[in-house]
GROMACS .gro file of C-alpha atoms in nm:
model
  342
    1MET     CA    1  -3.670  -1.171   1.623
    2ASP     CA    2  -3.891  -0.937   1.418
    3PHE     CA    3  -3.954  -0.958   1.044
    4LEU     CA    4  -3.728  -0.662   0.955
    5THR     CA    5  -3.429  -0.807   1.141
    6LEU     CA    6  -3.484  -1.143   0.976
    7PHE     CA    7  -3.505  -0.979   0.636
    8LEU     CA    8  -3.181  -0.781   0.688
    9ILE     CA    9  -2.993  -1.091   0.803
   10TYR     CA   10  -3.117  -1.284   0.503
   11LEU     CA   11  -3.035  -0.999   0.263
   12CYS     CA   12  -2.680  -0.971   0.400
   13PHE     CA   13  -2.636  -1.346   0.359
   14VAL     CA   14  -2.761  -1.335   0.000
   15LEU     CA   15  -2.526  -1.049  -0.089
   16ALA     CA   16  -2.234  -1.227   0.073
   17THR     CA   17  -2.327  -1.544  -0.116
   18VAL     CA   18  -2.334  -1.356  -0.446
   19ALA     CA   19  -1.991  -1.207  -0.375
   20LEU     CA   20  -1.841  -1.541  -0.279
   21LEU     CA   21  -1.989  -1.716  -0.581
   22CYS     CA   22  -1.844  -1.445  -0.805
   23ILE     CA   23  -1.503  -1.513  -0.654
   24CYS     CA   24  -1.551  -1.886  -0.692
   25SER     CA   25  -1.676  -1.873  -1.052
   26GLY     CA   26  -1.465  -2.089  -1.280
   27ARG     CA   27  -1.392  -2.320  -0.986
   28LYS     CA   28  -1.733  -2.475  -0.935
   29GLU     CA   29  -1.604  -2.768  -0.734
   30SER     CA   30  -1.395  -2.562  -0.491
   31PHE     CA   31  -1.443  -2.611  -0.118
   32LEU     CA   32  -1.561  -2.252  -0.074
   33ALA     CA   33  -1.825  -2.284  -0.346
   34ARG     CA   34  -1.954  -2.610  -0.198
   35SER     CA   35  -1.967  -2.452   0.148
   36VAL     CA   36  -2.166  -2.155   0.022
   37ASN     CA   37  -2.413  -2.379  -0.162
   38SER     CA   38  -2.456  -2.598   0.148
   39ALA     CA   39  -2.516  -2.295   0.370
   40SER     CA   40  -2.772  -2.162   0.121
   41GLN     CA   41  -2.962  -2.489   0.133
   42VAL     CA   42  -2.961  -2.498   0.513
   43LEU     CA   43  -3.079  -2.136   0.539
   44SER     CA   44  -3.358  -2.201   0.290
   45PHE     CA   45  -3.528  -2.417   0.554
   46ILE     CA   46  -3.522  -2.131   0.809
   47ILE     CA   47  -3.615  -1.830   0.594
   48PRO     CA   48  -3.980  -1.810   0.481
   49THR     CA   49  -4.030  -1.906   0.117
   50GLN     CA   50  -4.216  -1.583   0.039
   51LEU     CA   51  -3.925  -1.378   0.175
   52GLN     CA   52  -3.681  -1.578  -0.037
   53ARG     CA   53  -3.885  -1.512  -0.351
   54VAL     CA   54  -3.914  -1.138  -0.283
   55THR     CA   55  -3.538  -1.112  -0.222
   56GLN     CA   56  -3.451  -1.313  -0.532
   57ARG     CA   57  -3.683  -1.100  -0.750
   58ALA     CA   58  -3.535  -0.779  -0.609
   59LEU     CA   59  -3.176  -0.895  -0.663
   60HIS     CA   60  -3.258  -1.022  -1.012
   61ARG     CA   61  -3.417  -0.692  -1.107
   62LEU     CA   62  -3.125  -0.498  -0.960
   63PHE     CA   63  -2.834  -0.700  -1.097
   64HIS     CA   64  -2.971  -0.887  -1.400
   65THR     CA   65  -3.198  -0.639  -1.579
   66ARG     CA   66  -3.147  -0.293  -1.723
   67SER     CA   67  -3.232  -0.035  -1.461
   68CYS     CA   68  -3.182   0.339  -1.414
   69LEU     CA   69  -3.128   0.298  -1.040
   70PHE     CA   70  -2.749   0.312  -1.057
   71VAL     CA   71  -2.764   0.603  -1.303
   72VAL     CA   72  -2.980   0.796  -1.057
   73LEU     CA   73  -2.740   0.706  -0.775
   74HIS     CA   74  -2.447   0.816  -0.990
   75ILE     CA   75  -2.610   1.154  -1.060
   76ALA     CA   76  -2.707   1.198  -0.693
   77LEU     CA   77  -2.350   1.136  -0.574
   78GLN     CA   78  -2.209   1.380  -0.829
   79ALA     CA   79  -2.467   1.641  -0.731
   80ALA     CA   80  -2.386   1.599  -0.361
   81VAL     CA   81  -2.009   1.631  -0.415
   82TYR     CA   82  -2.036   1.929  -0.649
   83GLY     CA   83  -2.294   2.094  -0.426
   84GLU     CA   84  -2.059   2.079  -0.128
   85TYR     CA   85  -1.763   2.186  -0.342
   86THR     CA   86  -1.954   2.485  -0.483
   87TRP     CA   87  -2.118   2.616  -0.167
   88GLU     CA   88  -1.826   2.575   0.070
   89VAL     CA   89  -1.489   2.481  -0.081
   90PHE     CA   90  -1.511   2.712  -0.382
   91VAL     CA   91  -1.624   3.009  -0.170
   92TYR     CA   92  -1.356   2.960   0.094
   93CYS     CA   93  -1.084   2.907  -0.166
   94TRP     CA   94  -1.195   3.218  -0.355
   95GLU     CA   95  -1.160   3.418  -0.034
   96LEU     CA   96  -0.812   3.273   0.014
   97GLN     CA   97  -0.728   3.386  -0.342
   98PHE     CA   98  -0.675   3.045  -0.500
   99HIS     CA   99  -0.610   3.060  -0.875
  100LEU     CA  100  -0.942   3.079  -1.062
  101LEU     CA  101  -0.843   2.820  -1.324
  102LEU     CA  102  -0.770   2.565  -1.051
  103LEU     CA  103  -1.110   2.626  -0.894
  104LEU     CA  104  -1.290   2.600  -1.230
  105LEU     CA  105  -1.106   2.284  -1.343
  106PRO     CA  106  -1.353   2.043  -1.171
  107TYR     CA  107  -1.641   2.208  -1.361
  108LEU     CA  108  -1.458   2.174  -1.693
  109LEU     CA  109  -1.394   1.807  -1.620
  110LEU     CA  110  -1.759   1.766  -1.522
  111ALA     CA  111  -1.871   1.904  -1.860
  112GLY     CA  112  -1.643   1.658  -2.041
  113ASN     CA  113  -1.756   1.373  -1.817
  114ILE     CA  114  -2.124   1.443  -1.882
  115GLY     CA  115  -2.057   1.445  -2.257
  116CYS     CA  116  -1.874   1.110  -2.241
  117PHE     CA  117  -2.145   0.967  -2.016
  118ILE     CA  118  -2.420   1.060  -2.263
  119LEU     CA  119  -2.224   0.924  -2.560
  120CYS     CA  120  -2.139   0.602  -2.377
  121SER     CA  121  -2.492   0.538  -2.255
  122ARG     CA  122  -2.668   0.634  -2.579
  123ALA     CA  123  -2.424   0.486  -2.834
  124ASN     CA  124  -2.473   0.145  -2.992
  125PRO     CA  125  -2.205  -0.073  -2.826
  126GLY     CA  126  -2.204  -0.314  -3.119
  127LYS     CA  127  -2.533  -0.502  -3.106
  128ILE     CA  128  -2.520  -0.791  -3.350
  129THR     CA  129  -2.822  -0.811  -3.578
  130LYS     CA  130  -2.902  -1.043  -3.865
  131SER     CA  131  -2.823  -0.766  -4.114
  132ASP     CA  132  -2.464  -0.710  -3.996
  133HIS     CA  133  -2.389  -1.057  -3.859
  134ALA     CA  134  -2.219  -1.180  -4.177
  135ALA     CA  135  -1.975  -0.888  -4.175
  136LEU     CA  136  -1.902  -0.891  -3.800
  137VAL     CA  137  -1.833  -1.265  -3.790
  138LYS     CA  138  -1.534  -1.209  -4.022
  139ILE     CA  139  -1.369  -0.929  -3.821
  140TYR     CA  140  -1.191  -1.148  -3.568
  141ALA     CA  141  -1.054  -1.501  -3.594
  142TYR     CA  142  -1.162  -1.773  -3.350
  143ASP     CA  143  -0.882  -1.856  -3.106
  144GLY     CA  144  -1.015  -2.206  -3.039
  145VAL     CA  145  -1.002  -2.158  -2.661
  146LEU     CA  146  -1.220  -1.870  -2.547
  147PHE     CA  147  -1.409  -1.850  -2.874
  148GLN     CA  148  -1.507  -2.159  -3.068
  149LYS     CA  149  -1.636  -2.159  -3.424
  150GLY     CA  150  -1.991  -2.284  -3.470
  151VAL     CA  151  -2.126  -2.188  -3.128
  152VAL     CA  152  -2.482  -2.060  -3.167
  153CYS     CA  153  -2.644  -1.815  -2.927
  154PRO     CA  154  -2.967  -1.987  -2.816
  155THR     CA  155  -3.142  -1.653  -2.759
  156CYS     CA  156  -3.042  -1.468  -3.076
  157ASP     CA  157  -3.032  -1.789  -3.287
  158MET     CA  158  -2.709  -1.678  -3.458
  159GLU     CA  159  -2.353  -1.805  -3.460
  160LYS     CA  160  -2.149  -1.608  -3.210
  161PRO     CA  161  -1.869  -1.405  -3.374
  162ALA     CA  162  -1.531  -1.425  -3.204
  163ARG     CA  163  -1.495  -1.185  -2.907
  164SER     CA  164  -1.873  -1.144  -2.880
  165LYS     CA  165  -2.100  -1.235  -2.589
  166HIS     CA  166  -2.470  -1.236  -2.521
  167CYS     CA  167  -2.560  -0.972  -2.260
  168SER     CA  168  -2.832  -1.093  -2.024
  169PHE     CA  169  -2.912  -0.732  -1.927
  170CYS     CA  170  -2.977  -0.607  -2.281
  171ASN     CA  171  -3.075  -0.948  -2.422
  172VAL     CA  172  -2.855  -0.907  -2.732
  173CYS     CA  173  -2.517  -1.031  -2.852
  174VAL     CA  174  -2.252  -0.757  -2.850
  175HIS     CA  175  -1.951  -0.731  -3.081
  176ARG     CA  176  -1.619  -0.728  -2.890
  177PHE     CA  177  -1.812  -0.743  -2.562
  178ASP     CA  178  -1.630  -0.601  -2.260
  179HIS     CA  179  -1.892  -0.584  -1.984
  180HIS     CA  180  -2.229  -0.436  -1.899
  181CYS     CA  181  -2.184  -0.117  -1.698
  182VAL     CA  182  -2.475  -0.046  -1.464
  183TRP     CA  183  -2.349   0.310  -1.406
  184VAL     CA  184  -2.413   0.407  -1.770
  185ASN     CA  185  -2.693   0.150  -1.813
  186ASN     CA  186  -2.541   0.012  -2.131
  187CYS     CA  187  -2.305  -0.254  -2.259
  188ILE     CA  188  -1.945  -0.164  -2.332
  189GLY     CA  189  -1.852  -0.302  -2.670
  190ALA     CA  190  -1.652  -0.225  -2.982
  191PHE     CA  191  -1.829   0.097  -3.075
  192ASN     CA  192  -1.852   0.275  -2.738
  193ALA     CA  193  -1.538   0.150  -2.563
  194LYS     CA  194  -1.363   0.480  -2.643
  195TYR     CA  195  -1.641   0.680  -2.477
  196PHE     CA  196  -1.628   0.457  -2.169
  197PHE     CA  197  -1.251   0.495  -2.144
  198LEU     CA  198  -1.277   0.876  -2.164
  199TYR     CA  199  -1.571   0.872  -1.922
  200LEU     CA  200  -1.364   0.675  -1.671
  201LEU     CA  201  -1.061   0.899  -1.725
  202THR     CA  202  -1.254   1.224  -1.669
  203LEU     CA  203  -1.434   1.077  -1.367
  204THR     CA  204  -1.100   0.986  -1.209
  205ALA     CA  205  -0.959   1.331  -1.288
  206MET     CA  206  -1.267   1.495  -1.135
  207ALA     CA  207  -1.227   1.308  -0.806
  208ALA     CA  208  -0.852   1.371  -0.795
  209THR     CA  209  -0.891   1.745  -0.872
  210ILE     CA  210  -1.162   1.803  -0.610
  211ALA     CA  211  -0.957   1.608  -0.355
  212THR     CA  212  -0.648   1.817  -0.435
  213VAL     CA  213  -0.828   2.152  -0.409
  214THR     CA  214  -1.007   2.053  -0.088
  215ALA     CA  215  -0.686   1.922   0.073
  216ALA     CA  216  -0.502   2.240  -0.031
  217PHE     CA  217  -0.776   2.449   0.134
  218LEU     CA  218  -0.754   2.258   0.463
  219ILE     CA  219  -0.375   2.277   0.463
  220GLN     CA  220  -0.399   2.652   0.400
  221VAL     CA  221  -0.637   2.688   0.696
  222VAL     CA  222  -0.392   2.505   0.922
  223LEU     CA  223  -0.097   2.714   0.806
  224LEU     CA  224  -0.280   3.044   0.845
  225SER     CA  225  -0.401   2.955   1.194
  226ASN     CA  226  -0.049   2.850   1.301
  227MET     CA  227  -0.216   2.557   1.473
  228MET     CA  228   0.077   2.319   1.432
  229HIS     CA  229   0.283   2.527   1.675
  230GLY     CA  230   0.005   2.545   1.934
  231SER     CA  231  -0.092   2.321   2.224
  232TYR     CA  232  -0.407   2.186   2.388
  233ILE     CA  233  -0.524   2.052   2.725
  234ASP     CA  234  -0.607   1.681   2.720
  235ASP     CA  235  -0.867   1.498   2.931
  236GLN     CA  236  -0.620   1.458   3.217
  237GLY     CA  237  -0.560   1.832   3.229
  238GLN     CA  238  -0.208   1.810   3.082
  239GLU     CA  239  -0.081   2.042   2.813
  240ARG     CA  240   0.020   1.865   2.492
  241ALA     CA  241   0.158   1.974   2.157
  242VAL     CA  242  -0.083   1.954   1.865
  243GLU     CA  243  -0.062   1.617   1.690
  244ILE     CA  244  -0.196   1.500   1.356
  245LEU     CA  245  -0.487   1.312   1.515
  246PHE     CA  246  -0.594   1.619   1.713
  247LEU     CA  247  -0.560   1.830   1.399
  248ILE     CA  248  -0.784   1.598   1.200
  249GLN     CA  249  -1.043   1.594   1.479
  250HIS     CA  250  -1.035   1.975   1.497
  251LEU     CA  251  -1.082   2.009   1.119
  252PHE     CA  252  -1.366   1.756   1.123
  253LEU     CA  253  -1.545   1.949   1.399
  254THR     CA  254  -1.487   2.281   1.220
  255PHE     CA  255  -1.562   2.166   0.860
  256PRO     CA  256  -1.748   1.832   0.903
  257ARG     CA  257  -1.904   1.820   0.555
  258ILE     CA  258  -1.582   1.924   0.381
  259VAL     CA  259  -1.370   1.664   0.565
  260PHE     CA  260  -1.629   1.393   0.499
  261MET     CA  261  -1.640   1.485   0.130
  262LEU     CA  262  -1.259   1.484   0.115
  263GLY     CA  263  -1.244   1.132   0.256
  264PHE     CA  264  -1.506   1.015   0.006
  265VAL     CA  265  -1.339   1.166  -0.302
  266ILE     CA  266  -0.993   1.041  -0.196
  267LEU     CA  267  -1.129   0.687  -0.166
  268LEU     CA  268  -1.315   0.729  -0.495
  269ALA     CA  269  -1.003   0.861  -0.669
  270LEU     CA  270  -0.796   0.564  -0.549
  271VAL     CA  271  -1.054   0.308  -0.662
  272LEU     CA  272  -1.109   0.478  -0.997
  273SER     CA  273  -0.734   0.515  -1.055
  274ALA     CA  274  -0.686   0.142  -1.002
  275TYR     CA  275  -0.974   0.063  -1.236
  276CYS     CA  276  -0.841   0.312  -1.491
  277CYS     CA  277  -0.501   0.140  -1.485
  278PHE     CA  278  -0.670  -0.197  -1.531
  279ASN     CA  279  -0.864  -0.070  -1.834
  280LEU     CA  280  -0.548   0.083  -1.978
  281TYR     CA  281  -0.374  -0.252  -1.938
  282LEU     CA  282  -0.662  -0.423  -2.121
  283ALA     CA  283  -0.647  -0.165  -2.401
  284LEU     CA  284  -0.268  -0.195  -2.445
  285THR     CA  285  -0.286  -0.576  -2.458
  286ASN     CA  286  -0.603  -0.583  -2.673
  287GLN     CA  287  -0.817  -0.769  -2.425
  288THR     CA  288  -1.169  -0.713  -2.301
  289ALA     CA  289  -1.272  -0.753  -1.939
  290ASN     CA  290  -1.476  -1.056  -2.046
  291GLU     CA  291  -1.172  -1.215  -2.212
  292TRP     CA  292  -0.943  -1.134  -1.920
  293TYR     CA  293  -1.186  -1.293  -1.677
  294LYS     CA  294  -1.235  -1.606  -1.889
  295SER     CA  295  -0.860  -1.642  -1.953
  296ARG     CA  296  -0.797  -1.672  -1.576
  297ARG     CA  297  -0.917  -2.031  -1.610
  298TYR     CA  298  -0.610  -2.102  -1.819
  299GLY     CA  299  -0.247  -2.001  -1.798
  300CYS     CA  300  -0.231  -1.688  -2.016
  301SER     CA  301   0.031  -1.518  -2.228
  302HIS     CA  302   0.029  -1.285  -2.526
  303HIS     CA  303   0.182  -1.506  -2.795
  304LEU     CA  304   0.012  -1.601  -3.113
  305THR     CA  305  -0.145  -1.944  -3.084
  306PRO     CA  306  -0.319  -2.160  -2.827
  307GLN     CA  307  -0.143  -2.481  -2.743
  308ARG     CA  308  -0.166  -2.773  -2.500
  309ARG     CA  309   0.083  -2.816  -2.220
  310ASP     CA  310   0.062  -3.113  -1.983
  311ARG     CA  311  -0.289  -3.181  -2.117
  312GLN     CA  312  -0.411  -2.841  -2.003
  313VAL     CA  313  -0.515  -2.569  -2.246
  314VAL     CA  314  -0.289  -2.264  -2.230
  315TYR     CA  315  -0.466  -1.952  -2.352
  316LYS     CA  316  -0.259  -1.716  -2.567
  317ASN     CA  317  -0.394  -1.384  -2.688
  318ILE     CA  318  -0.400  -1.385  -3.068
  319TYR     CA  319  -0.561  -1.042  -3.096
  320SER     CA  320  -0.273  -0.828  -2.969
  321GLU     CA  321  -0.092  -0.646  -3.251
  322GLY     CA  322   0.140  -0.418  -3.057
  323VAL     CA  323   0.077  -0.136  -2.813
  324TRP     CA  324   0.003   0.136  -3.071
  325ARG     CA  325  -0.236  -0.073  -3.284
  326ASN     CA  326  -0.407  -0.210  -2.975
  327LEU     CA  327  -0.472   0.139  -2.842
  328LYS     CA  328  -0.581   0.258  -3.187
  329GLU     CA  329  -0.834  -0.025  -3.203
  330ILE     CA  330  -1.019   0.119  -2.902
  331PHE     CA  331  -1.073   0.455  -3.072
  332LYS     CA  332  -1.115   0.317  -3.424
  333PRO     CA  333  -1.265  -0.034  -3.428
  334PRO     CA  334  -1.152  -0.240  -3.728
  335THR     CA  335  -1.384  -0.307  -4.019
  336LEU     CA  336  -1.391  -0.604  -4.253
  337THR     CA  337  -1.216  -0.398  -4.524
  338GLU     CA  338  -0.928  -0.311  -4.291
  339ARG     CA  339  -0.889  -0.672  -4.183
  340LYS     CA  340  -0.859  -0.788  -4.544
  341LYS     CA  341  -0.582  -0.536  -4.614
  342LYS     CA  342  -0.361  -0.685  -4.339
   0.00000   0.00000   0.00000
């Protein structure tokens, strides 16, 4: 077995281990977590130490430090999709006399998406400094479950305000921390959550619009060619009516790049739509992704106070103030003055 094969096997194992440990987080003593740790220890005797160190450094740099790699990948994917859409789909659809506004809609969404991307990546997410710490610590109350009063961040050497978290990527504590997004290379916090939400919304709309236009073009090609009423000769020499599978194969052979792009943007639109719905749910219930993840350790509800039930802590969201106010809080984060008025 050569070095490259050994490296690929080890890399796949490491990535699988990371994924499994992410699933098992919060249940450190689970059977699956113990199995993964045992397998890691066994494999460490087989894989060369130098290879282990190189892999660990690469994974740490990729997933635990700020890097422009995912931003570059994000831009490259957008450029590839829009390049194919412009040079083939747009031209064909223009010849088939599609409505101009429909064809230009992906470009309008792209302009809005780029604006939201720049704002989200460049904006201050809510970095907590010594100058504004005293004000930010009074914005939200401690719920006594997810956020305890008196907990000091060992890195920043400051008491953690409620709903804040220290980001290991940016090495700062962030007010109303949601998560660190590698695609915008910035934390998502109180002051740029609105830009991230709009960025995600326009990105989903872009994928859905391009998928719709591309699918409409392929359907138009099929209808104009009257292919559905035709027939073909199979491998056994028998004449058969055109079926969906044959139609897809024919379109892929005729427009391979367009069909491949369509499959990619459909999958992307489905994934982004699900993530968009999840973020909307978080916004309407006044939760962050960090809080939602941490609350999975407890039974959760949206009442006002934490309480104990059968000696187990039951987490209850004290920050929700109704759908309208929760949604408003995303676009207009509360200040200390506003909190005192309530």
